């Protein structure tokens, strides 16, 4: 993030043209002096006034000399930008720290700084540095805030040079910039009836080899630090070297989150729209499950999966929780509407019996898409769906779900989903708690197992 540079040479095209570039940098004061001097010189020539001619020439030459001197000035200045923090939730503030260092042997004159900032983050910050001595440093900072998630570029930093008389100003730019990631709002969710312990481990699940757990019959070579009580003497005699019994641990419980991003499934825009609620809900559930030790995966209607690496497509088992949560939030920070019309691609990505807990955030569903979602229930363990009906979200507070939306909701419930409609103004934590209450009240569907995982 540190970018030492010579601002006067950061954009060579600005230095081309010589006198033309210098004249273009004349301020209103400089242009006024130049115009007044030329007018005085013409009047002096017509009237034959020598004193007036000298005054006119002085007025005209002064801004030209200032522009020439400033254009030939070569300040060597280094800049750096630091974001605190680099990832911020929507609606929260981040602070940007700018540091300027004069790496030349000469002091600078008046410096004016302006950082390029997208309009959604606020007005462009401007600072004035009176004088920076040779080898001196100056630090300034400003705040940015956005109610809309996304990844926003900050920079490049522009440096405006001015002469002592204010006749000319030249702009030079650094080449580097940084990105501020505004992630969706994450609400803390209450613990609900998840089977297994708080670490996300459950009984009867597939197991994978690791460093703790029950014995495996396949031995491996001895490693420094292994417990000697694990030595497998029969294999040691056979191979002629120390062999120890492998160990295993239960595989972490899994959670998949499906986010419906179809443009036709939502109405409205802005931080309070149904789509932004769905994105925030997906972020909250993913973060909550990661904190509970689950391996997680994010799916969209386009068939895209995050993370898209690894053998099983899930993240969290071998990664740090903070790293996994950051990966998911960064993905959701830039997710946008898709042009798709159905959920069949997401259905193809659902692996039978390997998804564990399945949470879906859905927009408007027609008969065909409701049938696709209903069939997903056959491939997952426990299934929870939050349906955002456009009729409710565009009808204002107190609006009831449309008849078609209520019918689609019943279809999902009959297929074994714990499905509920989300009203405008509801919090994610409230909807999460309601889903748990409905699951407990209705009980498991025929042919399915209880619990959420």
PDB file of C-alpha atoms in Angstrom, residues 15-301:
ATOM      1  CA  UNK A  15       4.122  17.159 -18.773  1.00  0.00           C
ATOM      2  CA  UNK A  16       3.953  17.096 -22.561  1.00  0.00           C
ATOM      3  CA  UNK A  17       3.202  20.348 -24.259  1.00  0.00           C
ATOM      4  CA  UNK A  18       5.445  22.360 -21.933  1.00  0.00           C
ATOM      5  CA  UNK A  19       4.077  25.907 -22.111  1.00  0.00           C
ATOM      6  CA  UNK A  20       0.588  24.654 -23.030  1.00  0.00           C
ATOM      7  CA  UNK A  21       0.356  22.568 -19.851  1.00  0.00           C
ATOM      8  CA  UNK A  22       1.651  25.461 -17.751  1.00  0.00           C
ATOM      9  CA  UNK A  23      -0.847  27.919 -19.239  1.00  0.00           C
ATOM     10  CA  UNK A  24      -3.680  25.458 -18.682  1.00  0.00           C
ATOM     11  CA  UNK A  25      -2.831  25.484 -14.968  1.00  0.00           C
ATOM     12  CA  UNK A  26      -3.312  29.246 -14.564  1.00  0.00           C
ATOM     13  CA  UNK A  27      -5.794  30.059 -11.822  1.00  0.00           C
ATOM     14  CA  UNK A  28      -8.500  32.730 -12.045  1.00  0.00           C
ATOM     15  CA  UNK A  29      -6.077  35.150 -10.417  1.00  0.00           C
ATOM     16  CA  UNK A  30      -3.350  34.302 -12.902  1.00  0.00           C
ATOM     17  CA  UNK A  31      -5.672  34.654 -15.906  1.00  0.00           C
ATOM     18  CA  UNK A  32      -6.930  37.973 -14.547  1.00  0.00           C
ATOM     19  CA  UNK A  33      -3.389  39.309 -14.169  1.00  0.00           C
ATOM     20  CA  UNK A  34      -2.539  38.141 -17.686  1.00  0.00           C
ATOM     21  CA  UNK A  35      -5.648  39.703 -19.209  1.00  0.00           C
ATOM     22  CA  UNK A  36      -5.162  42.965 -17.301  1.00  0.00           C
ATOM     23  CA  UNK A  37      -1.526  43.164 -18.347  1.00  0.00           C
ATOM     24  CA  UNK A  38      -2.314  42.601 -22.039  1.00  0.00           C
ATOM     25  CA  UNK A  39      -5.127  45.151 -21.912  1.00  0.00           C
ATOM     26  CA  UNK A  40      -2.834  47.700 -20.233  1.00  0.00           C
ATOM     27  CA  UNK A  41      -0.105  47.060 -22.804  1.00  0.00           C
ATOM     28  CA  UNK A  42      -2.527  47.598 -25.715  1.00  0.00           C
ATOM     29  CA  UNK A  43      -3.879  50.783 -24.166  1.00  0.00           C
ATOM     30  CA  UNK A  44      -0.334  52.032 -23.487  1.00  0.00           C
ATOM     31  CA  UNK A  45       0.624  51.402 -27.118  1.00  0.00           C
ATOM     32  CA  UNK A  46      -2.444  53.239 -28.426  1.00  0.00           C
ATOM     33  CA  UNK A  47      -2.111  56.154 -26.017  1.00  0.00           C
ATOM     34  CA  UNK A  48       1.667  56.273 -26.115  1.00  0.00           C
ATOM     35  CA  UNK A  49       2.061  55.909 -22.347  1.00  0.00           C
ATOM     36  CA  UNK A  50       5.414  54.300 -21.535  1.00  0.00           C
ATOM     37  CA  UNK A  51       4.778  53.960 -17.805  1.00  0.00           C
ATOM     38  CA  UNK A  52       1.484  52.181 -18.421  1.00  0.00           C
ATOM     39  CA  UNK A  53       3.246  49.826 -20.840  1.00  0.00           C
ATOM     40  CA  UNK A  54       5.762  48.822 -18.185  1.00  0.00           C
ATOM     41  CA  UNK A  55       2.973  48.168 -15.693  1.00  0.00           C
ATOM     42  CA  UNK A  56       1.094  46.107 -18.258  1.00  0.00           C
ATOM     43  CA  UNK A  57       4.134  44.018 -19.081  1.00  0.00           C
ATOM     44  CA  UNK A  58       4.781  43.393 -15.383  1.00  0.00           C
ATOM     45  CA  UNK A  59       1.195  42.220 -14.855  1.00  0.00           C
ATOM     46  CA  UNK A  60       1.335  39.936 -17.902  1.00  0.00           C
ATOM     47  CA  UNK A  61       4.781  38.463 -17.211  1.00  0.00           C
ATOM     48  CA  UNK A  62       4.208  37.647 -13.520  1.00  0.00           C
ATOM     49  CA  UNK A  63       1.712  34.758 -14.036  1.00  0.00           C
ATOM     50  CA  UNK A  64       3.766  33.434 -16.963  1.00  0.00           C
ATOM     51  CA  UNK A  65       6.931  33.311 -14.856  1.00  0.00           C
ATOM     52  CA  UNK A  66       5.052  31.608 -11.997  1.00  0.00           C
ATOM     53  CA  UNK A  67       3.664  28.996 -14.393  1.00  0.00           C
ATOM     54  CA  UNK A  68       7.091  28.350 -15.917  1.00  0.00           C
ATOM     55  CA  UNK A  69       8.807  27.982 -12.533  1.00  0.00           C
ATOM     56  CA  UNK A  70       6.066  25.708 -11.199  1.00  0.00           C
ATOM     57  CA  UNK A  71       6.073  23.570 -14.334  1.00  0.00           C
ATOM     58  CA  UNK A  72       9.809  22.973 -14.002  1.00  0.00           C
ATOM     59  CA  UNK A  73       9.595  22.194 -10.283  1.00  0.00           C
ATOM     60  CA  UNK A  74      10.433  18.605  -9.415  1.00  0.00           C
ATOM     61  CA  UNK A  75       9.253  17.597  -5.973  1.00  0.00           C
ATOM     62  CA  UNK A  76      10.007  14.013  -4.997  1.00  0.00           C
ATOM     63  CA  UNK A  77       7.208  12.961  -2.690  1.00  0.00           C
ATOM     64  CA  UNK A  78       6.222   9.471  -1.491  1.00  0.00           C
ATOM     65  CA  UNK A  79       2.706   8.585  -0.430  1.00  0.00           C
ATOM     66  CA  UNK A  80       1.040   5.690   1.370  1.00  0.00           C
ATOM     67  CA  UNK A  81      -2.570   4.885   2.188  1.00  0.00           C
ATOM     68  CA  UNK A  82      -3.811   2.714   5.049  1.00  0.00           C
ATOM     69  CA  UNK A  83      -7.413   1.585   5.587  1.00  0.00           C
ATOM     70  CA  UNK A  84      -8.712   0.927   9.071  1.00  0.00           C
ATOM     71  CA  UNK A  85     -10.389  -1.493   8.705  1.00  0.00           C
ATOM     72  CA  UNK A  86     -10.072  -2.753   5.147  1.00  0.00           C
ATOM     73  CA  UNK A  87     -13.381  -4.653   5.397  1.00  0.00           C
ATOM     74  CA  UNK A  88     -16.315  -2.796   6.941  1.00  0.00           C
ATOM     75  CA  UNK A  89     -20.038  -3.665   7.279  1.00  0.00           C
ATOM     76  CA  UNK A  90     -22.549  -1.585   5.344  1.00  0.00           C
ATOM     77  CA  UNK A  91     -23.585   1.473   7.313  1.00  0.00           C
ATOM     78  CA  UNK A  92     -20.341   1.599   9.319  1.00  0.00           C
ATOM     79  CA  UNK A  93     -17.428   3.965   8.955  1.00  0.00           C
ATOM     80  CA  UNK A  94     -13.853   3.270   7.953  1.00  0.00           C
ATOM     81  CA  UNK A  95     -10.915   5.639   8.325  1.00  0.00           C
ATOM     82  CA  UNK A  96      -8.381   6.257   5.587  1.00  0.00           C
ATOM     83  CA  UNK A  97      -4.921   7.393   6.657  1.00  0.00           C
ATOM     84  CA  UNK A  98      -2.733   9.228   4.147  1.00  0.00           C
ATOM     85  CA  UNK A  99       0.966   9.737   4.680  1.00  0.00           C
ATOM     86  CA  UNK A 100       3.133  12.105   2.651  1.00  0.00           C
ATOM     87  CA  UNK A 101       6.908  12.118   2.814  1.00  0.00           C
ATOM     88  CA  UNK A 102       9.282  14.553   1.147  1.00  0.00           C
ATOM     89  CA  UNK A 103      12.172  12.395  -0.055  1.00  0.00           C
ATOM     90  CA  UNK A 104      14.027  15.224  -1.806  1.00  0.00           C
ATOM     91  CA  UNK A 105      16.653  17.565  -0.377  1.00  0.00           C
ATOM     92  CA  UNK A 106      14.543  20.668  -0.905  1.00  0.00           C
ATOM     93  CA  UNK A 107      11.476  21.760   1.057  1.00  0.00           C
ATOM     94  CA  UNK A 108       8.183  21.827  -0.782  1.00  0.00           C
ATOM     95  CA  UNK A 109       5.880  24.763  -1.256  1.00  0.00           C
ATOM     96  CA  UNK A 110       2.128  24.739  -0.738  1.00  0.00           C
ATOM     97  CA  UNK A 111       0.694  21.276  -1.431  1.00  0.00           C
ATOM     98  CA  UNK A 112      -2.996  20.484  -1.850  1.00  0.00           C
ATOM     99  CA  UNK A 113      -4.069  16.844  -1.630  1.00  0.00           C
ATOM    100  CA  UNK A 114      -7.244  15.323  -3.030  1.00  0.00           C
ATOM    101  CA  UNK A 115      -8.064  11.631  -2.883  1.00  0.00           C
ATOM    102  CA  UNK A 116     -10.363  10.143  -5.505  1.00  0.00           C
ATOM    103  CA  UNK A 117     -13.364   8.625  -3.704  1.00  0.00           C
ATOM    104  CA  UNK A 118     -16.586   7.195  -5.225  1.00  0.00           C
ATOM    105  CA  UNK A 119     -19.565   9.412  -4.528  1.00  0.00           C
ATOM    106  CA  UNK A 120     -21.324   6.671  -2.503  1.00  0.00           C
ATOM    107  CA  UNK A 121     -18.560   6.946   0.111  1.00  0.00           C
ATOM    108  CA  UNK A 122     -18.964  10.678   0.594  1.00  0.00           C
ATOM    109  CA  UNK A 123     -17.367  13.880  -0.715  1.00  0.00           C
ATOM    110  CA  UNK A 124     -13.824  13.894  -1.997  1.00  0.00           C
ATOM    111  CA  UNK A 125     -11.460  14.798   0.862  1.00  0.00           C
ATOM    112  CA  UNK A 126      -9.113  17.749   0.368  1.00  0.00           C
ATOM    113  CA  UNK A 127      -6.155  18.776   2.505  1.00  0.00           C
ATOM    114  CA  UNK A 128      -3.651  21.629   2.411  1.00  0.00           C
ATOM    115  CA  UNK A 129      -0.033  21.137   3.505  1.00  0.00           C
ATOM    116  CA  UNK A 130       1.704  24.462   3.976  1.00  0.00           C
ATOM    117  CA  UNK A 131       5.311  23.312   3.766  1.00  0.00           C
ATOM    118  CA  UNK A 132       7.078  19.981   4.093  1.00  0.00           C
ATOM    119  CA  UNK A 133      10.738  20.202   4.979  1.00  0.00           C
ATOM    120  CA  UNK A 134      13.354  17.955   3.382  1.00  0.00           C
ATOM    121  CA  UNK A 135      12.849  14.434   4.745  1.00  0.00           C
ATOM    122  CA  UNK A 136       9.695  15.556   6.577  1.00  0.00           C
ATOM    123  CA  UNK A 137       6.439  13.622   6.899  1.00  0.00           C
ATOM    124  CA  UNK A 138       2.807  14.633   7.183  1.00  0.00           C
ATOM    125  CA  UNK A 139      -0.170  12.436   8.034  1.00  0.00           C
ATOM    126  CA  UNK A 140      -3.823  13.221   7.449  1.00  0.00           C
ATOM    127  CA  UNK A 141      -6.946  11.052   7.632  1.00  0.00           C
ATOM    128  CA  UNK A 142     -10.589  11.099   6.626  1.00  0.00           C
ATOM    129  CA  UNK A 143     -13.650   8.917   7.099  1.00  0.00           C
ATOM    130  CA  UNK A 144     -15.743   7.081   4.515  1.00  0.00           C
ATOM    131  CA  UNK A 145     -19.122   5.419   4.908  1.00  0.00           C
ATOM    132  CA  UNK A 146     -21.462   3.535   2.607  1.00  0.00           C
ATOM    133  CA  UNK A 147     -24.913   2.059   3.118  1.00  0.00           C
ATOM    134  CA  UNK A 148     -24.433  -0.052  -0.001  1.00  0.00           C
ATOM    135  CA  UNK A 149     -22.190  -3.089   0.000  1.00  0.00           C
ATOM    136  CA  UNK A 150     -19.551  -3.462  -2.691  1.00  0.00           C
ATOM    137  CA  UNK A 151     -15.865  -3.059  -3.423  1.00  0.00           C
ATOM    138  CA  UNK A 152     -14.886   0.565  -3.911  1.00  0.00           C
ATOM    139  CA  UNK A 153     -11.556   1.915  -5.216  1.00  0.00           C
ATOM    140  CA  UNK A 154      -9.837   4.663  -3.254  1.00  0.00           C
ATOM    141  CA  UNK A 155      -7.381   6.731  -5.223  1.00  0.00           C
ATOM    142  CA  UNK A 156      -5.299   7.617  -7.009  1.00  0.00           C
ATOM    143  CA  UNK A 157      -4.153  10.466  -4.806  1.00  0.00           C
ATOM    144  CA  UNK A 158      -3.893  13.785  -6.598  1.00  0.00           C
ATOM    145  CA  UNK A 159      -1.303  16.378  -5.613  1.00  0.00           C
ATOM    146  CA  UNK A 160      -1.889  19.975  -6.603  1.00  0.00           C
ATOM    147  CA  UNK A 161       1.137  22.260  -6.675  1.00  0.00           C
ATOM    148  CA  UNK A 162       0.700  26.013  -6.316  1.00  0.00           C
ATOM    149  CA  UNK A 163       3.077  28.963  -6.520  1.00  0.00           C
ATOM    150  CA  UNK A 164       3.349  31.439  -3.595  1.00  0.00           C
ATOM    151  CA  UNK A 165       1.289  34.075  -5.458  1.00  0.00           C
ATOM    152  CA  UNK A 166      -1.561  31.692  -6.330  1.00  0.00           C
ATOM    153  CA  UNK A 167      -1.136  32.362 -10.060  1.00  0.00           C
ATOM    154  CA  UNK A 168      -0.849  28.751 -11.215  1.00  0.00           C
ATOM    155  CA  UNK A 169      -1.824  25.290 -10.039  1.00  0.00           C
ATOM    156  CA  UNK A 170      -0.672  22.002 -11.552  1.00  0.00           C
ATOM    157  CA  UNK A 171      -2.139  18.594 -10.753  1.00  0.00           C
ATOM    158  CA  UNK A 172      -0.046  15.454 -10.494  1.00  0.00           C
ATOM    159  CA  UNK A 173      -1.372  11.996  -9.651  1.00  0.00           C
ATOM    160  CA  UNK A 174       0.076   8.902  -8.053  1.00  0.00           C
ATOM    161  CA  UNK A 175      -0.535   5.647  -9.862  1.00  0.00           C
ATOM    162  CA  UNK A 176      -1.623   3.427  -6.967  1.00  0.00           C
ATOM    163  CA  UNK A 177      -5.020   2.903  -5.398  1.00  0.00           C
ATOM    164  CA  UNK A 178      -6.569   0.659  -2.740  1.00  0.00           C
ATOM    165  CA  UNK A 179      -9.911  -1.117  -2.432  1.00  0.00           C
ATOM    166  CA  UNK A 180     -12.379  -0.770   0.416  1.00  0.00           C
ATOM    167  CA  UNK A 181     -14.707  -3.754   0.784  1.00  0.00           C
ATOM    168  CA  UNK A 182     -18.136  -2.966   2.219  1.00  0.00           C
ATOM    169  CA  UNK A 183     -19.664  -6.279   3.281  1.00  0.00           C
ATOM    170  CA  UNK A 184     -23.340  -6.986   4.073  1.00  0.00           C
ATOM    171  CA  UNK A 185     -24.681  -6.363   7.554  1.00  0.00           C
ATOM    172  CA  UNK A 186     -24.287  -9.411   9.774  1.00  0.00           C
ATOM    173  CA  UNK A 187     -26.754  -9.912  12.604  1.00  0.00           C
ATOM    174  CA  UNK A 188     -25.914 -12.172  15.543  1.00  0.00           C
ATOM    175  CA  UNK A 189     -28.289 -15.140  15.487  1.00  0.00           C
ATOM    176  CA  UNK A 190     -29.632 -16.971  18.525  1.00  0.00           C
ATOM    177  CA  UNK A 191     -28.697 -20.637  18.995  1.00  0.00           C
ATOM    178  CA  UNK A 192     -31.444 -22.971  17.821  1.00  0.00           C
ATOM    179  CA  UNK A 193     -32.105 -26.709  17.902  1.00  0.00           C
ATOM    180  CA  UNK A 194     -29.056 -27.899  16.019  1.00  0.00           C
ATOM    181  CA  UNK A 195     -28.198 -31.529  16.570  1.00  0.00           C
ATOM    182  CA  UNK A 196     -24.630 -32.307  17.593  1.00  0.00           C
ATOM    183  CA  UNK A 197     -22.501 -30.304  19.989  1.00  0.00           C
ATOM    184  CA  UNK A 198     -21.418 -26.710  19.687  1.00  0.00           C
ATOM    185  CA  UNK A 199     -18.344 -27.637  17.676  1.00  0.00           C
ATOM    186  CA  UNK A 200     -20.428 -28.815  14.766  1.00  0.00           C
ATOM    187  CA  UNK A 201     -19.735 -32.510  15.175  1.00  0.00           C
ATOM    188  CA  UNK A 202     -22.522 -35.052  15.048  1.00  0.00           C
ATOM    189  CA  UNK A 203     -22.883 -38.785  15.426  1.00  0.00           C
ATOM    190  CA  UNK A 204     -23.256 -41.113  12.518  1.00  0.00           C
ATOM    191  CA  UNK A 205     -21.427 -38.879  10.058  1.00  0.00           C
ATOM    192  CA  UNK A 206     -18.654 -39.799   7.677  1.00  0.00           C
ATOM    193  CA  UNK A 207     -15.225 -39.639   9.245  1.00  0.00           C
ATOM    194  CA  UNK A 208     -11.926 -38.380   7.888  1.00  0.00           C
ATOM    195  CA  UNK A 209      -8.351 -39.040   8.907  1.00  0.00           C
ATOM    196  CA  UNK A 210      -6.836 -36.490  11.271  1.00  0.00           C
ATOM    197  CA  UNK A 211      -4.731 -36.273  14.408  1.00  0.00           C
ATOM    198  CA  UNK A 212      -7.203 -37.136  17.145  1.00  0.00           C
ATOM    199  CA  UNK A 213      -9.985 -39.657  17.636  1.00  0.00           C
ATOM    200  CA  UNK A 214     -10.476 -43.395  17.378  1.00  0.00           C
ATOM    201  CA  UNK A 215      -7.906 -45.795  15.979  1.00  0.00           C
ATOM    202  CA  UNK A 216      -7.673 -46.699  12.306  1.00  0.00           C
ATOM    203  CA  UNK A 217      -6.341 -50.093  11.272  1.00  0.00           C
ATOM    204  CA  UNK A 218      -3.958 -48.562   8.691  1.00  0.00           C
ATOM    205  CA  UNK A 219      -0.627 -47.589  10.305  1.00  0.00           C
ATOM    206  CA  UNK A 220       1.726 -44.834   9.216  1.00  0.00           C
ATOM    207  CA  UNK A 221       5.363 -43.945   9.788  1.00  0.00           C
ATOM    208  CA  UNK A 222       6.423 -42.571  13.155  1.00  0.00           C
ATOM    209  CA  UNK A 223       6.701 -38.779  13.370  1.00  0.00           C
ATOM    210  CA  UNK A 224       8.500 -36.735  15.963  1.00  0.00           C
ATOM    211  CA  UNK A 225       6.099 -36.002  18.795  1.00  0.00           C
ATOM    212  CA  UNK A 226       3.861 -39.055  18.289  1.00  0.00           C
ATOM    213  CA  UNK A 227       2.769 -40.823  21.450  1.00  0.00           C
ATOM    214  CA  UNK A 228       4.794 -44.020  21.868  1.00  0.00           C
ATOM    215  CA  UNK A 229       1.663 -45.708  23.124  1.00  0.00           C
ATOM    216  CA  UNK A 230       0.393 -45.489  19.538  1.00  0.00           C
ATOM    217  CA  UNK A 231       3.231 -47.639  18.170  1.00  0.00           C
ATOM    218  CA  UNK A 232       1.874 -50.560  16.113  1.00  0.00           C
ATOM    219  CA  UNK A 233       4.434 -53.267  16.908  1.00  0.00           C
ATOM    220  CA  UNK A 234       3.271 -55.804  14.347  1.00  0.00           C
ATOM    221  CA  UNK A 235       3.656 -53.299  11.487  1.00  0.00           C
ATOM    222  CA  UNK A 236       6.947 -52.090  12.990  1.00  0.00           C
ATOM    223  CA  UNK A 237       8.337 -55.631  12.797  1.00  0.00           C
ATOM    224  CA  UNK A 238       7.100 -56.027   9.243  1.00  0.00           C
ATOM    225  CA  UNK A 239       8.512 -52.727   7.894  1.00  0.00           C
ATOM    226  CA  UNK A 240      11.650 -52.545  10.023  1.00  0.00           C
ATOM    227  CA  UNK A 241      10.836 -49.024  11.299  1.00  0.00           C
ATOM    228  CA  UNK A 242       8.554 -47.522  13.894  1.00  0.00           C
ATOM    229  CA  UNK A 243       4.950 -47.463  12.733  1.00  0.00           C
ATOM    230  CA  UNK A 244       2.073 -45.836  14.617  1.00  0.00           C
ATOM    231  CA  UNK A 245      -1.667 -46.287  14.341  1.00  0.00           C
ATOM    232  CA  UNK A 246      -3.458 -43.623  12.382  1.00  0.00           C
ATOM    233  CA  UNK A 247      -6.074 -41.607  14.146  1.00  0.00           C
ATOM    234  CA  UNK A 248      -9.276 -40.023  12.988  1.00  0.00           C
ATOM    235  CA  UNK A 249     -11.794 -37.440  14.004  1.00  0.00           C
ATOM    236  CA  UNK A 250     -15.416 -37.006  13.092  1.00  0.00           C
ATOM    237  CA  UNK A 251     -16.056 -34.872  10.055  1.00  0.00           C
ATOM    238  CA  UNK A 252     -17.525 -31.462  10.750  1.00  0.00           C
ATOM    239  CA  UNK A 253     -21.205 -30.949  10.159  1.00  0.00           C
ATOM    240  CA  UNK A 254     -22.017 -29.122   6.954  1.00  0.00           C
ATOM    241  CA  UNK A 255     -24.282 -26.241   6.085  1.00  0.00           C
ATOM    242  CA  UNK A 256     -25.199 -25.016   2.615  1.00  0.00           C
ATOM    243  CA  UNK A 257     -26.803 -21.630   1.987  1.00  0.00           C
ATOM    244  CA  UNK A 258     -28.677 -20.965  -1.257  1.00  0.00           C
ATOM    245  CA  UNK A 259     -29.075 -17.318  -2.296  1.00  0.00           C
ATOM    246  CA  UNK A 260     -31.616 -16.591  -5.017  1.00  0.00           C
ATOM    247  CA  UNK A 261     -30.186 -13.701  -7.059  1.00  0.00           C
ATOM    248  CA  UNK A 262     -32.637 -13.700  -9.987  1.00  0.00           C
ATOM    249  CA  UNK A 263     -33.533 -10.173 -11.032  1.00  0.00           C
ATOM    250  CA  UNK A 264     -37.133 -11.101 -11.777  1.00  0.00           C
ATOM    251  CA  UNK A 265     -37.588 -12.546  -8.271  1.00  0.00           C
ATOM    252  CA  UNK A 266     -37.216  -9.200  -6.475  1.00  0.00           C
ATOM    253  CA  UNK A 267     -38.617  -5.701  -6.736  1.00  0.00           C
ATOM    254  CA  UNK A 268     -37.141  -2.484  -5.468  1.00  0.00           C
ATOM    255  CA  UNK A 269     -33.562  -1.442  -4.778  1.00  0.00           C
ATOM    256  CA  UNK A 270     -31.509   0.168  -2.060  1.00  0.00           C
ATOM    257  CA  UNK A 271     -30.311  -0.899   1.383  1.00  0.00           C
ATOM    258  CA  UNK A 272     -33.862  -1.700   2.575  1.00  0.00           C
ATOM    259  CA  UNK A 273     -34.878  -3.802  -0.435  1.00  0.00           C
ATOM    260  CA  UNK A 274     -35.814  -7.472  -0.318  1.00  0.00           C
ATOM    261  CA  UNK A 275     -32.667  -8.522  -2.172  1.00  0.00           C
ATOM    262  CA  UNK A 276     -30.387  -6.748   0.285  1.00  0.00           C
ATOM    263  CA  UNK A 277     -32.274  -8.425   3.138  1.00  0.00           C
ATOM    264  CA  UNK A 278     -31.626 -11.804   1.522  1.00  0.00           C
ATOM    265  CA  UNK A 279     -27.918 -11.046   1.107  1.00  0.00           C
ATOM    266  CA  UNK A 280     -27.661  -9.901   4.722  1.00  0.00           C
ATOM    267  CA  UNK A 281     -29.529 -13.015   5.846  1.00  0.00           C
ATOM    268  CA  UNK A 282     -27.168 -15.293   3.933  1.00  0.00           C
ATOM    269  CA  UNK A 283     -24.158 -13.520   5.445  1.00  0.00           C
ATOM    270  CA  UNK A 284     -25.613 -13.811   8.958  1.00  0.00           C
ATOM    271  CA  UNK A 285     -26.357 -17.519   8.645  1.00  0.00           C
ATOM    272  CA  UNK A 286     -22.953 -18.337   7.129  1.00  0.00           C
ATOM    273  CA  UNK A 287     -21.124 -16.410   9.851  1.00  0.00           C
ATOM    274  CA  UNK A 288     -23.251 -18.015  12.565  1.00  0.00           C
ATOM    275  CA  UNK A 289     -22.613 -21.539  11.305  1.00  0.00           C
ATOM    276  CA  UNK A 290     -18.875 -20.920  10.899  1.00  0.00           C
ATOM    277  CA  UNK A 291     -18.704 -19.772  14.510  1.00  0.00           C
ATOM    278  CA  UNK A 292     -20.384 -23.019  15.524  1.00  0.00           C
ATOM    279  CA  UNK A 293     -17.708 -25.036  13.726  1.00  0.00           C
ATOM    280  CA  UNK A 294     -19.648 -26.026  10.608  1.00  0.00           C
ATOM    281  CA  UNK A 295     -18.149 -26.429   7.161  1.00  0.00           C
ATOM    282  CA  UNK A 296     -20.105 -24.076   4.923  1.00  0.00           C
ATOM    283  CA  UNK A 297     -20.853 -23.529   1.258  1.00  0.00           C
ATOM    284  CA  UNK A 298     -22.626 -20.692  -0.552  1.00  0.00           C
ATOM    285  CA  UNK A 299     -24.718 -21.470  -3.642  1.00  0.00           C
ATOM    286  CA  UNK A 300     -26.532 -19.142  -6.036  1.00  0.00           C
ATOM    287  CA  UNK A 301     -29.209 -19.754  -8.640  1.00  0.00           C
TER     288      UNK A 301
END
